[in-house]
Amino acid sequence: YLFNQIKRGIGTPLHVACQRGRFEVVDALLNNGASIQYMTDFDYLNGPLQCGAINGNLNIVKRLLQEGIGIDNTDKDGTALYY
């Protein structure tokens, strides 16, 4: 799927939607097969769950958890529990 492709320095569309707090976009991407486990090779990017948590987007965090992302999912800074 094109929406699972990574753009260098930005991440996937799911990353961007989570960073920007766009719940409707996150929901649409997940409903259409966006991968929640799709991480980048760039160690300076936060994962989707961390992006939602950092920005205080509880609806996004809940939606990702409902989709099955693990609460202990880690990125460059650790788990979303940190936030």
XYZ file of N, CA, C and O in Angstrom:
332
model
N 0.830 -1.194 0.000
C 0.000 0.000 0.000
C 0.871 1.254 0.000
O 1.870 1.311 0.709
N 0.447 2.255 -0.723
C 1.213 3.498 -0.774
C 1.255 4.196 0.578
O 2.217 4.875 0.904
N 0.201 4.024 1.369
C 0.182 4.733 2.647
C 1.086 4.095 3.692
O 1.197 4.596 4.802
N 1.763 3.006 3.354
C 2.765 2.420 4.246
C 4.182 2.779 3.817
O 5.144 2.334 4.427
N 4.316 3.571 2.768
C 5.638 3.980 2.329
C 6.169 5.097 3.221
O 5.423 5.945 3.696
N 7.470 5.069 3.401
C 8.133 6.043 4.264
C 8.726 7.156 3.422
O 9.394 6.904 2.428
N 8.491 8.369 3.845
C 9.180 9.512 3.251
C 10.264 9.925 4.246
O 9.979 10.162 5.422
N 11.472 10.005 3.778
C 12.618 10.300 4.653
C 12.378 11.559 5.479
O 12.002 12.594 4.967
N 12.596 11.424 6.764
C 12.454 12.558 7.676
C 11.030 12.863 8.091
O 10.800 13.715 8.934
N 10.063 12.153 7.490
C 8.658 12.413 7.810
C 7.981 11.172 8.366
O 7.197 11.245 9.283
N 8.288 10.026 7.800
C 7.650 8.782 8.204
C 6.524 8.415 7.261
O 6.507 8.830 6.104
N 5.591 7.649 7.753
C 4.444 7.222 6.949
C 3.303 8.220 7.115
O 3.318 9.043 8.041
N 2.284 8.143 6.264
C 1.111 8.995 6.465
C 0.492 8.820 7.859
O -0.011 9.786 8.439
N 0.556 7.598 8.408
C 0.035 7.385 9.761
C 0.832 8.191 10.779
O 0.253 8.787 11.695
N 2.149 8.228 10.621
C 2.982 9.039 11.510
C 2.546 10.503 11.455
O 2.358 11.157 12.484
N 2.379 11.005 10.242
C 2.030 12.419 10.060
C 0.667 12.722 10.664
O 0.499 13.716 11.375
N -0.301 11.861 10.407
C -1.645 12.075 10.955
C -1.628 12.060 12.478
O -2.301 12.872 13.122
N -0.842 11.162 13.067
C -0.736 11.098 14.535
C -0.045 12.346 15.080
O -0.461 12.903 16.094
N 0.999 12.795 14.411
C 1.721 13.995 14.841
C 0.825 15.222 14.817
O 0.917 16.084 15.675
N -0.023 15.301 13.805
C -0.869 16.489 13.618
C -2.214 16.397 14.317
O -3.020 17.320 14.225
N -2.458 15.277 14.997
C -3.701 15.142 15.751
C -4.931 14.971 14.882
O -6.032 15.335 15.276
N -4.783 14.386 13.722
C -5.879 14.219 12.766
C -6.534 12.851 12.951
O -6.252 11.909 12.223
N -7.419 12.766 13.938
C -8.052 11.489 14.267
C -8.775 10.879 13.073
O -8.692 9.674 12.840
N -9.509 11.692 12.332
C -10.280 11.171 11.202
C -9.359 10.520 10.165
O -9.700 9.503 9.571
N -8.202 11.113 9.951
C -7.237 10.562 8.991
C -6.635 9.276 9.550
O -6.500 8.280 8.827
N -6.273 9.271 10.833
C -5.742 8.071 11.476
C -6.749 6.936 11.340
O -6.411 5.818 10.930
N -8.004 7.218 11.651
C -9.057 6.214 11.583
C -9.212 5.676 10.155
O -9.293 4.463 9.939
N -9.232 6.562 9.182
C -9.371 6.147 7.782
C -8.189 5.298 7.328
O -8.368 4.279 6.642
N -6.986 5.701 7.700
C -5.797 4.932 7.330
C -5.839 3.530 7.932
O -5.581 2.536 7.247
N -6.190 3.450 9.208
C -6.245 2.147 9.870
C -7.353 1.277 9.291
O -7.176 0.066 9.123
N -8.489 1.883 8.971
C -9.602 1.130 8.375
C -9.258 0.599 6.989
O -9.917 -0.322 6.508
N -8.254 1.172 6.368
C -7.872 0.775 5.017
C -6.529 0.059 4.944
O -5.931 -0.035 3.876
N -6.050 -0.424 6.085
C -4.885 -1.295 6.078
C -3.539 -0.694 6.407
O -2.518 -1.350 6.215
N -3.499 0.528 6.901
C -2.212 1.093 7.307
C -1.625 0.243 8.431
O -2.330 -0.201 9.323
N -0.328 0.033 8.367
C 0.347 -0.805 9.351
C 0.703 -0.008 10.601
O 1.354 1.026 10.527
N 0.276 -0.530 11.752
C 0.617 0.125 13.022
C 2.022 -0.242 13.466
O 2.617 0.450 14.273
N 2.546 -1.329 12.973
C 3.875 -1.795 13.380
C 4.956 -1.366 12.414
O 6.110 -1.720 12.575
N 4.587 -0.601 11.424
C 5.524 -0.206 10.389
C 6.424 0.901 10.914
O 6.029 2.052 10.978
N 7.615 0.529 11.324
C 8.544 1.506 11.883
C 9.582 1.874 10.832
O 9.804 1.150 9.882
N 10.232 2.978 11.046
C 11.219 3.449 10.089
C 12.621 3.050 10.515
O 12.853 2.648 11.650
N 13.534 3.188 9.602
C 14.941 2.948 9.908
C 15.616 4.200 10.452
O 16.795 4.189 10.745
N 14.854 5.267 10.556
C 15.413 6.534 11.007
C 15.179 6.670 12.505
O 14.047 6.772 12.950
N 16.242 6.659 13.282
C 16.092 6.616 14.730
C 15.660 7.942 15.343
O 15.481 8.038 16.540
N 15.440 8.965 14.526
C 15.015 10.243 15.082
C 13.507 10.461 14.948
O 13.002 11.511 15.297
N 12.791 9.465 14.463
C 11.341 9.593 14.335
C 10.643 8.863 15.470
O 11.039 7.781 15.860
N 9.580 9.464 15.986
C 8.738 8.793 16.965
C 7.770 7.878 16.231
O 7.369 8.151 15.106
N 7.332 6.818 16.911
C 6.322 5.933 16.349
C 4.941 6.568 16.448
O 4.746 7.565 17.153
N 3.951 6.001 15.756
C 2.607 6.569 15.777
C 2.024 6.694 17.190
O 1.435 7.718 17.529
N 2.183 5.666 18.015
C 1.634 5.713 19.368
C 2.298 6.818 20.182
O 1.632 7.567 20.898
N 3.596 6.930 20.053
C 4.318 7.963 20.777
C 3.901 9.356 20.303
O 3.763 10.268 21.111
N 3.695 9.512 19.000
C 3.248 10.808 18.472
C 1.906 11.204 19.062
O 1.702 12.355 19.453
N 0.988 10.256 19.128
C -0.314 10.542 19.725
C -0.194 10.898 21.197
O -0.834 11.843 21.681
N 0.649 10.166 21.910
C 0.811 10.416 23.343
C 1.515 11.742 23.618
O 1.097 12.507 24.495
N 2.565 12.029 22.868
C 3.323 13.269 23.056
C 2.415 14.483 22.901
O 2.505 15.450 23.651
N 1.525 14.412 21.914
C 0.656 15.546 21.617
C -0.656 15.525 22.392
O -1.517 16.372 22.165
N -0.811 14.565 23.293
C -1.999 14.516 24.137
C -3.271 14.160 23.400
O -4.362 14.528 23.837
N -3.147 13.419 22.304
C -4.319 13.035 21.516
C -4.833 11.680 21.990
O -4.537 10.638 21.408
N -5.647 11.719 23.045
C -6.145 10.497 23.666
C -6.955 9.648 22.687
O -6.856 8.420 22.701
N -7.748 10.275 21.828
C -8.533 9.505 20.855
C -7.639 8.721 19.910
O -7.950 7.582 19.557
N -6.543 9.323 19.496
C -5.605 8.633 18.608
C -4.932 7.481 19.349
O -4.819 6.379 18.822
N -4.506 7.726 20.575
C -3.875 6.667 21.373
C -4.850 5.508 21.547
O -4.491 4.345 21.330
N -6.099 5.806 21.899
C -7.101 4.752 22.074
C -7.331 3.980 20.783
O -7.437 2.755 20.789
N -7.405 4.692 19.667
C -7.649 4.036 18.380
C -6.502 3.106 18.004
O -6.719 1.988 17.524
N -5.275 3.538 18.233
C -4.118 2.689 17.948
C -4.100 1.458 18.854
O -3.790 0.357 18.407
N -4.470 1.640 20.109
C -4.535 0.508 21.033
C -5.628 -0.469 20.610
O -5.436 -1.689 20.672
N -6.769 0.063 20.172
C -7.849 -0.800 19.680
C -7.404 -1.593 18.454
O -7.839 -2.721 18.253
N -6.565 -0.993 17.659
C -6.069 -1.649 16.450
C -5.060 -2.747 16.782
O -4.782 -3.599 15.958
N -4.534 -2.713 18.008
C -3.648 -3.782 18.447
C -2.208 -3.393 18.676
O -1.372 -4.251 18.957
N -1.880 -2.111 18.564
C -0.507 -1.712 18.859
C -0.255 -1.950 20.350
O -1.119 -1.695 21.186
N 0.881 -2.479 20.675
C 1.183 -2.781 22.066
C 1.507 -1.526 22.859
O 2.192 -0.632 22.370
N 1.019 -1.451 24.066
C 1.293 -0.292 24.924
C 2.782 -0.191 25.210
O 3.304 0.886 25.481
N 3.485 -1.311 25.086
C 4.927 -1.317 25.310
C 5.711 -1.134 24.018
O 6.931 -1.270 24.002
N 5.015 -0.794 22.919
C 5.667 -0.513 21.642
C 6.696 0.588 21.857
O 6.409 1.600 22.474
N 7.891 0.388 21.351
C 8.958 1.358 21.594
C 9.388 2.064 20.322
O 9.186 1.577 19.217
N 9.975 3.229 20.511
C 10.611 3.964 19.425
C 11.929 4.487 19.956
O 12.442 3.998 20.960
N 12.461 5.525 19.345
C 13.765 6.037 19.722
C 13.842 6.537 21.166
O 14.896 6.543 21.759
N 12.703 6.926 21.742
C 12.688 7.471 23.090
C 12.142 6.506 24.141
O 12.066 6.839 25.305
N 11.717 5.343 23.718
C 11.152 4.380 24.653
C 9.676 4.169 24.388
O 9.208 4.314 23.266
N 8.923 3.847 25.435
C 7.510 3.549 25.271
C 6.666 4.801 25.391
O 7.108 5.829 25.914
N 5.422 4.693 24.936
C 4.474 5.801 25.061
C 4.114 6.048 26.518
O 3.647 7.127 26.870
N 4.355 5.059 27.373
C 4.075 5.234 28.797
C 4.896 6.375 29.383
O 4.499 6.975 30.374
N 6.024 6.661 28.767
C 6.876 7.758 29.217
C 6.143 9.080 29.150
O 6.341 9.967 29.946
N 5.272 9.230 28.140
C 4.584 10.486 27.915
C 3.302 10.555 28.693
O 2.665 11.500 28.832
